[in-house]
XYZ file of C-alpha atoms in Angstrom:
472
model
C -29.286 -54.521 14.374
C -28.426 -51.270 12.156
C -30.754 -49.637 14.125
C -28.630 -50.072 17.649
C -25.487 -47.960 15.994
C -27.676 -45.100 15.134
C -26.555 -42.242 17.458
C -23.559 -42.783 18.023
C -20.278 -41.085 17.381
C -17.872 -42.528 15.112
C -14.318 -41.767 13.515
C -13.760 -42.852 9.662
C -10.030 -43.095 8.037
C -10.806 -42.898 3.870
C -7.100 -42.740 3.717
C -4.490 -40.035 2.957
C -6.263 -38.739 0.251
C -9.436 -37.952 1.521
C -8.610 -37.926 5.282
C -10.654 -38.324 8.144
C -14.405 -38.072 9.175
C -15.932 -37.697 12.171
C -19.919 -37.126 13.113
C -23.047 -39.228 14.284
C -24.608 -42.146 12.617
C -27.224 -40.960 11.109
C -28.304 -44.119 8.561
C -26.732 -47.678 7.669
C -28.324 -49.268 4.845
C -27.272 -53.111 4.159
C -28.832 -53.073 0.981
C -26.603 -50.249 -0.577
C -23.609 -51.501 1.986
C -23.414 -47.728 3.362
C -23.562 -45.692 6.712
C -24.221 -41.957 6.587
C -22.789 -39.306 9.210
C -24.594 -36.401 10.398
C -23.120 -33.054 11.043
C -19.777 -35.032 9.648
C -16.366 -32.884 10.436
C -13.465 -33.708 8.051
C -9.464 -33.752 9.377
C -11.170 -31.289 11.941
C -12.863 -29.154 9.901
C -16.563 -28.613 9.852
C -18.188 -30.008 6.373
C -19.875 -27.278 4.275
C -22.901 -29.902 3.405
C -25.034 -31.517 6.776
C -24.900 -35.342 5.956
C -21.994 -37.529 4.488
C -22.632 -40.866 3.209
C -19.857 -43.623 2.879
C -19.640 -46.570 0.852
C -18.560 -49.666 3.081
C -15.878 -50.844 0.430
C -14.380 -47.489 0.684
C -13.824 -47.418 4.260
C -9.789 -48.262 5.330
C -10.657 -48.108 9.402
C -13.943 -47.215 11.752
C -13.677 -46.208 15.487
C -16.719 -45.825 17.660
C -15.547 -42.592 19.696
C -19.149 -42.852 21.829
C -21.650 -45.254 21.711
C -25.600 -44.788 22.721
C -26.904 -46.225 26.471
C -29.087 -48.689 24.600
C -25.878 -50.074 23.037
C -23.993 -50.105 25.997
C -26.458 -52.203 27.802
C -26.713 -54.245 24.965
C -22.875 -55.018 25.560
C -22.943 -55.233 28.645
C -25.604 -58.432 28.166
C -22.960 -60.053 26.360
C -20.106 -59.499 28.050
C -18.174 -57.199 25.898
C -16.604 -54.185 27.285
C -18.037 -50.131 26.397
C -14.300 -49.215 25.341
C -13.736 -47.728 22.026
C -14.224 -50.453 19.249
C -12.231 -50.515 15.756
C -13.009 -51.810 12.693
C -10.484 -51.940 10.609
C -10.495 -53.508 7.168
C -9.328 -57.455 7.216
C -9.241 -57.407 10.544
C -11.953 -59.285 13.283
C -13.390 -56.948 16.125
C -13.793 -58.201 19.648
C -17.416 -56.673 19.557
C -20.338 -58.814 18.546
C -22.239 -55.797 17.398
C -19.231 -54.758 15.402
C -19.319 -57.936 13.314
C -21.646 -57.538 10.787
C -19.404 -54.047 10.327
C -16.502 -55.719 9.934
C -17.710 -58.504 7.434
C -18.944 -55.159 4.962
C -15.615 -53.782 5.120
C -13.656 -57.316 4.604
C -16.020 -58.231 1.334
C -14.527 -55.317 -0.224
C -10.995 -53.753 0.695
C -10.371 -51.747 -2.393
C -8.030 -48.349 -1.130
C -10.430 -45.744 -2.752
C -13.111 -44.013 -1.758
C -16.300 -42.439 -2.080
C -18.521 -39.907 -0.344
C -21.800 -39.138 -1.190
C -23.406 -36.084 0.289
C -27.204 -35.974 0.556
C -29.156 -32.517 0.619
C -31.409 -31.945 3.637
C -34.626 -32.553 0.773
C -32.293 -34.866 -1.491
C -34.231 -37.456 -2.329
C -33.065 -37.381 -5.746
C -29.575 -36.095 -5.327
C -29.504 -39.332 -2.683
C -30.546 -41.928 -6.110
C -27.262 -39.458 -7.795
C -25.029 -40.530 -4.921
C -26.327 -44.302 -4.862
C -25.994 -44.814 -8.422
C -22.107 -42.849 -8.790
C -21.302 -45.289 -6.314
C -22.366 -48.192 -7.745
C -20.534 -46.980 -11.049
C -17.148 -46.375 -9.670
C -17.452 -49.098 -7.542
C -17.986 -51.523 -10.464
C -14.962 -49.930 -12.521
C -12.406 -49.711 -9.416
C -13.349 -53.548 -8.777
C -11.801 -54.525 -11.614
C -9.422 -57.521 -10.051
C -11.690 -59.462 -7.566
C -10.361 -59.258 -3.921
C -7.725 -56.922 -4.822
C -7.286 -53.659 -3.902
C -6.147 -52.015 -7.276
C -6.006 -48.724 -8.422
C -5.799 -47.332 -11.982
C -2.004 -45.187 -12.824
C -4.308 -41.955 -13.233
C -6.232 -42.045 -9.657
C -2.578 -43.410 -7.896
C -0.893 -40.201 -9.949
C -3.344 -37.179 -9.748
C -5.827 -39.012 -7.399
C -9.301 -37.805 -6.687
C -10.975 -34.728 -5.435
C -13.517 -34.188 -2.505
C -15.788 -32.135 -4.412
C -16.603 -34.503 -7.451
C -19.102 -35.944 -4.964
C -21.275 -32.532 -4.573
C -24.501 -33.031 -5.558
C -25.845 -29.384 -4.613
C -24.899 -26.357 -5.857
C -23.790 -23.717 -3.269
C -26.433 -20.630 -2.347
C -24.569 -17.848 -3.044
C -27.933 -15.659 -2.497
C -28.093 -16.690 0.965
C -24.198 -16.927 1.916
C -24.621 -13.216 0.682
C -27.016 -12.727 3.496
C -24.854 -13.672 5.956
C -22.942 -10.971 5.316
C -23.293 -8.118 7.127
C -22.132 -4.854 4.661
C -23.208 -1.608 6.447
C -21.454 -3.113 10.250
C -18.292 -4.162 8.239
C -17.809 -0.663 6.282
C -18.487 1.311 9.516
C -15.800 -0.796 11.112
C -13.317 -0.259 8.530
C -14.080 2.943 8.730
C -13.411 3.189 12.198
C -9.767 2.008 11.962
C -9.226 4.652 9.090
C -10.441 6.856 11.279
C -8.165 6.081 14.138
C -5.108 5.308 12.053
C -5.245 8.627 10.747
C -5.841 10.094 13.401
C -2.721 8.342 15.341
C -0.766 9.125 11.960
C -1.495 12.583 12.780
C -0.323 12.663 16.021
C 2.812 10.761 14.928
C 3.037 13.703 12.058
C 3.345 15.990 14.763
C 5.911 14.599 17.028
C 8.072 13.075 14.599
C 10.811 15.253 12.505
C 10.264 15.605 8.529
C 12.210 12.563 7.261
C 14.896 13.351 4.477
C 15.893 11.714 1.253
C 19.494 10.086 1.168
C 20.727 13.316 -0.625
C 18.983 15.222 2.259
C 19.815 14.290 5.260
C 20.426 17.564 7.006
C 18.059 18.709 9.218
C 17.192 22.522 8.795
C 17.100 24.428 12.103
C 15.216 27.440 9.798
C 13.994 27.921 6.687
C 16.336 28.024 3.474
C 16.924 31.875 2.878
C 17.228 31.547 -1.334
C 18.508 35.241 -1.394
C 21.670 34.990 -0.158
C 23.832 37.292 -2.646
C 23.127 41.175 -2.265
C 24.778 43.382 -4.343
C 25.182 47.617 -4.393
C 24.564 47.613 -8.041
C 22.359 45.478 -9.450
C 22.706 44.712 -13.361
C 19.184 44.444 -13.976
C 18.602 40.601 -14.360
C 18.863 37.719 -11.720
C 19.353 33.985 -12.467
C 18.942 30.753 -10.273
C 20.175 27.929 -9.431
C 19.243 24.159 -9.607
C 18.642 24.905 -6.147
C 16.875 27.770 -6.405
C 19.409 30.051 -4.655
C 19.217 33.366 -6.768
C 22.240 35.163 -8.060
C 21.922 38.142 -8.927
C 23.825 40.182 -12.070
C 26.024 43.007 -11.496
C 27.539 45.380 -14.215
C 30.781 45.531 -16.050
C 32.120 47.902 -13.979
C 31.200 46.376 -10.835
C 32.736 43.114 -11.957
C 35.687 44.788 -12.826
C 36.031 46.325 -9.005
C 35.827 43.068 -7.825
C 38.449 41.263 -9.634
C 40.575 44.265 -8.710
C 40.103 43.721 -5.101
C 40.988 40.460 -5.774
C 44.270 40.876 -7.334
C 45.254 43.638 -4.660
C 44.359 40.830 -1.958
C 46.629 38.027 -4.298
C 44.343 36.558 -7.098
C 47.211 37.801 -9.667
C 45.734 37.687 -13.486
C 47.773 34.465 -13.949
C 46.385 32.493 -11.080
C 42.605 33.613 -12.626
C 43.767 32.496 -15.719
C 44.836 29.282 -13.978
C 41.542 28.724 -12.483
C 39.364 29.782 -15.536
C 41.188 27.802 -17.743
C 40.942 24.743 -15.439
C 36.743 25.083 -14.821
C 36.374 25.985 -18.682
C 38.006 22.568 -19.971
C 36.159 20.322 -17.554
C 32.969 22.159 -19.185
C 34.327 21.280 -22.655
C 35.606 18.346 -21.047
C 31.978 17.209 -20.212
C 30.588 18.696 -23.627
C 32.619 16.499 -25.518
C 31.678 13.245 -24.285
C 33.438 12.791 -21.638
C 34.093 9.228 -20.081
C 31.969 7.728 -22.452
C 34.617 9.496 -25.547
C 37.724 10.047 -23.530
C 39.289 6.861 -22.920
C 42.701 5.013 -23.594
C 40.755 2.397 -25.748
C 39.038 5.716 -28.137
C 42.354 6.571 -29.597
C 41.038 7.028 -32.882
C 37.914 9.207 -32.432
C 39.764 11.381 -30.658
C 37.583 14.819 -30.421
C 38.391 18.193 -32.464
C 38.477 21.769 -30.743
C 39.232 24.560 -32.429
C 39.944 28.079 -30.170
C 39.483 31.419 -31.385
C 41.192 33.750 -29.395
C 42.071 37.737 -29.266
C 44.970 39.432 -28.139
C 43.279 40.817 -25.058
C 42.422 38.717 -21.457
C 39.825 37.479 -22.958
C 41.592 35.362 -25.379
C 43.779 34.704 -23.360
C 41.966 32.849 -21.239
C 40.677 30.860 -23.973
C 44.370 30.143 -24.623
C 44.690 28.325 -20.979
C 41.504 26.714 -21.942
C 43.172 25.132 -24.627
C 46.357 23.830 -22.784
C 44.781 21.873 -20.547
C 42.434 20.686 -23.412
C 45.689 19.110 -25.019
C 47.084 17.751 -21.934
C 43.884 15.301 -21.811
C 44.867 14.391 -25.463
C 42.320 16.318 -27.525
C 43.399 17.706 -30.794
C 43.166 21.430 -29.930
C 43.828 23.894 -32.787
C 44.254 27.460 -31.538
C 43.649 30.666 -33.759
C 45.190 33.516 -33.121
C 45.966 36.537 -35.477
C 50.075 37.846 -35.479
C 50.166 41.020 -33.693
C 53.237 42.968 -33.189
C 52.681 43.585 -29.305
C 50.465 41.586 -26.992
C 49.981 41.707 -23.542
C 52.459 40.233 -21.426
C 49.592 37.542 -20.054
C 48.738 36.363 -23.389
C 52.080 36.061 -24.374
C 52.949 33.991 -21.260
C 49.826 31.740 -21.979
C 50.514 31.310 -25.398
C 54.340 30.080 -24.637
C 53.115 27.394 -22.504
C 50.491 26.346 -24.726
C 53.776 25.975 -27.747
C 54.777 23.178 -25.348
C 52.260 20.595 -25.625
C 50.782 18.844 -28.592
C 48.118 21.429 -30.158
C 48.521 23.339 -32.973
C 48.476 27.344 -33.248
C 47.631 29.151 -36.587
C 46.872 32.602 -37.943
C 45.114 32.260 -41.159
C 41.689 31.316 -41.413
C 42.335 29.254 -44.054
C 44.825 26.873 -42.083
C 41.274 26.171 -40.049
C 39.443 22.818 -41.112
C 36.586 22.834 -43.579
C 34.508 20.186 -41.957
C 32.839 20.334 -38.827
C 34.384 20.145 -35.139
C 33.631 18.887 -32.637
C 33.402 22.269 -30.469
C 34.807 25.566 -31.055
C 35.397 28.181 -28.107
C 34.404 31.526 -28.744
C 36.545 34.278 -27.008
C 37.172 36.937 -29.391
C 35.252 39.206 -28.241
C 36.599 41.970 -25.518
C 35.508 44.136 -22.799
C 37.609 46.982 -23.176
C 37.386 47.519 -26.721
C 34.384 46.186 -28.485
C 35.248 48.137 -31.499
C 37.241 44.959 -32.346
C 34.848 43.572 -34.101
C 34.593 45.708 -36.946
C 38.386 44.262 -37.733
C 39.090 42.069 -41.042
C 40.157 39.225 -38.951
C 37.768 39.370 -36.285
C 34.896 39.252 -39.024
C 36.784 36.423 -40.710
C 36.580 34.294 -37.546
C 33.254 34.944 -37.123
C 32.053 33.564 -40.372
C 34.070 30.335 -40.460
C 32.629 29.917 -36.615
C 29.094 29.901 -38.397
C 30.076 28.067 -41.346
C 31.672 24.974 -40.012
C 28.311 24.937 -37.624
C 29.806 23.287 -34.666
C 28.173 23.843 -31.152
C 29.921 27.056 -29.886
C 31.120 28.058 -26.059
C 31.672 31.350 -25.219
C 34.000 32.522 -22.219
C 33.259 35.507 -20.565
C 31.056 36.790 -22.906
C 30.337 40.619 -22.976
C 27.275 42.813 -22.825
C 27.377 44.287 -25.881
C 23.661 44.880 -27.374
C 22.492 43.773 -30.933
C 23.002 40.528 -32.616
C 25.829 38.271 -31.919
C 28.929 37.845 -34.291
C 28.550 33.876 -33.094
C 26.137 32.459 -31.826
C 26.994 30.781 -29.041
C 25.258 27.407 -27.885
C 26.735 27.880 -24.271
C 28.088 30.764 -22.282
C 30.101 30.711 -19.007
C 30.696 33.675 -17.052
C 32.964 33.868 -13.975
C 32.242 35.177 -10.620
C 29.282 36.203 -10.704
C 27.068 36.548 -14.110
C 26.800 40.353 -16.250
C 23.219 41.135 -17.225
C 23.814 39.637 -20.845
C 21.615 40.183 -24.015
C 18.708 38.045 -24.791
C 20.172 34.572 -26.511
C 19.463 31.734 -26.960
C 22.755 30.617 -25.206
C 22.660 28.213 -21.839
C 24.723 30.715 -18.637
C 26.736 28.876 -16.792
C 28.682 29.881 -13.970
C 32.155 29.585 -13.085
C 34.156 30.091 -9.459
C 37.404 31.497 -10.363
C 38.215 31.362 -6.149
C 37.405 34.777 -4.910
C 37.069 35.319 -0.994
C 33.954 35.989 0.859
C 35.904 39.216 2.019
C 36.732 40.058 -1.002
C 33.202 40.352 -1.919
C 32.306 42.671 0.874
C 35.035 44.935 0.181
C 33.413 45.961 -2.685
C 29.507 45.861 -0.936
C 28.627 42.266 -2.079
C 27.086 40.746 1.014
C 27.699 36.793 -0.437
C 27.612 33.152 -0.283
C 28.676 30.717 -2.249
C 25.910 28.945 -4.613
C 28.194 26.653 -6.151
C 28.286 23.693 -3.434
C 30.517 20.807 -4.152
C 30.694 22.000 -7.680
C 32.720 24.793 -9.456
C 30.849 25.443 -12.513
C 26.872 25.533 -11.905
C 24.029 26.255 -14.331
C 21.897 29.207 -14.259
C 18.014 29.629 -15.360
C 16.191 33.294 -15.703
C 14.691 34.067 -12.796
């Protein structure tokens, strides 16, 4: 009678964990109490081997999904309908030919399964599958008539591929697969991706950064400062704008345009002083020094001034140094007549907290924090060659702190300090070959100021008022 189901379709539930089987009855053998499947599809899926073989005590429910004409007629002999039978374990069928089914499954109801998969030769791999069957069967049947299973199976349960009695062809899968059509494909899209890329290049607008988002209707013109006298060297920017030098005498014309226009000396003063302590502001630390819990490591600056503009810049410098509570120590020699702009500075620097000597020897013996350098003078440079000047000097490159230089000149040969950083103001003179970092400072003269005196310009600074500058 095992011969009548042969053929037909049928549907297996093995249970949540190893789902559900579908395919044609290929075998049932009573003696081994299992029915095979041929071309078997699992939870929909087509099976990667060509014949499944199920134990009977494994299976939870059986539904014949299409049934051969010789069993139909065979039903139909018998009175029993050609619907869809079920066999479901512990439970009768109203098919005769479904009995001897449904007895299998009732003799043994345990919840697991097992699948053995036969190889299209597998003789022997079918007498592997027969005999792990028989071995689980005989450990899972442990309680008779009870469907038990062990804490491990119930916990991890059991995977589909323990069954697998061949080993996959990877030789022949390889085969299958078609190198040479799928490269050209892919090679195809690259193809047309860049070329659509290309296209897009073209249409779309250069994209900009978050710090660039300005779109350029022409090209960035980095010479944008002309000048009737050139000093001989040119710097640039971060940006790579270049500014030019210009000579002494040059600069000099300028800032006298500028005071004829209403940049007096004391609003220059103002402004260098202002842009020269945020530099030694920054230089210092900082935030990261500067703050209300840092009382006690408050920085040291000393100033060494002359009684000429120069130093008397240095002297505004050092005002607003001591207004942001650094310990500011000014130098500067007693002279019988100064210049009324000194002497103005030098009164408003008596009223806040920093100190003012004339001695060298009322200086500090160990190290500053910074010492600004503006001894030096355009007008005279035979200044140096004084007793004090030269006294200065050395305890400048004794106490070796880092040195900044204001408005340094462009006298040749070796310096009396060396200075670690210089800042000029306006625009830079062609200074000496050092070893010093130029910076540049915007002491706020006009645009028209500048052509007045045949300096076609524009301002490099940006949002900032003192910049860096690199040789050129």
């Amino acid at each position: 009678m095992a011969t009548d189901w042969l053929g037909s379709v049928v549907s297996i539930n093995c249970g949540v964990m190893l789902g559900i089987y579908q395919g044609e009855v290929s075998s049932v053998d009573h003696a081994s109490q299992t029915i095979s499947l041929k071309q078997p599809y699992r939870n929909g899926v087509r099976c990667p081997v060509p014949e499944v073989t199920f134990s009977a005590m494994d299976i939870k429910e059986l539904k014949f999904l299409d049934i051969q004409n010789t069993v139909n007629k065979t039903s139909t002999e018998q009175g029993c309908t050609p619907e869809t039978s079920v066999i479901s374990s512990g439970h009768p069928m109203p098919s005769n030919k479904a009995t001897n089914a449904t007895n299998e499954s009732s003799r043994s109801s345990t919840t697991q399964i097992t699948i053995l998969r036969r190889a299209q030769t597998g003789s022997s791999n079918s007498r592997g599958a027969t005999h792990s069957t028989q071995r689980r069967s005989g450990v899972r049947n442990g309680f008779a008539g009870g469907s038990v299973r062990s804490k491990d199976d119930e916990c991890f349960g059991e995977g589909t591929d323990e069954g697998l009695d061949t080993d996959f062809d990877f030789e022949a899968n390889l085969a299958l697969f078609d190198k040479a059509a799928v490269f050209s494909k892919i090679d195809g899209i690259r193809g047309h991706k860049a070329q659509h890329h290309s296209t897009q290049t073209e249409q779309k607008p250069q994209s900009y950064r978050h710090d660039e988002n300005i779109l350029e209707r022409k090209p960035v013109i980095y010479r944008q400062i002309t000048v009737p006298q050139h000093g001989g060297k040119e710097y640039c920017t971060d940006s790579g704008l270049v500014v030019p030098s210009i000579p002494y005498e040059l600069h000099k014309r300028l800032l006298g345009a500028a005071e004829r226009w209403g940049l007096t000396v004391e609003r220059r003063l103002e402004t260098i002083g202002v842009c020269s302590s945020q530099m030694a502001l920054s230089l210092l630390g900082g935030p990261n020094r500067l703050t209300p819990k840092n009382v006690h490591q408050r920085p040291t600056v000393v100033l060494l001034c002359g009684p000429h503009i120069q130093g008397a810049q240095g002297v505004s410098c050092g005002r607003h140094l001591a207004n942001h509570e650094v310990e500011v120590i000014l130098f500067l020699p007693n002279f019988v007549k100064m210049q009324e702009s000194i002497s103005s500075e030098v009164s408003l620097y008596g009223r806040t907290s920093g100190l003012q000597v004339s001695s060298i020897k009322e200086l500090p013996a160990s190290p500053v924090d910074l010492v600004i350098h503006c001894l030096d003078s355009h007008e005279n440079p035979l200044m140096r060659e004084q007793s004090w000047y030269q006294s200065a000097a050395d305890w400048a490159n004794r106490n070796r702190a880092p040195v900044l230089s204001i408005d340094p000149t462009t006298n040749e040969g070796p310096q009396a300090v060396e200075a670690k950083w210089a800042l000029s103001l306006g625009l830079p003179l062609p200074l000496a070959e050092r070893e010093s970092r130029l910076y540049l400072c915007d002491v706020g003269i006009p645009k028209l100021v500048f052509q007045e005196v045949g300096i076609s310009y524009h301002s490099p600074f940006g949002c900032k008022f003192v910049i860096p500058l690199h040789p050129a």
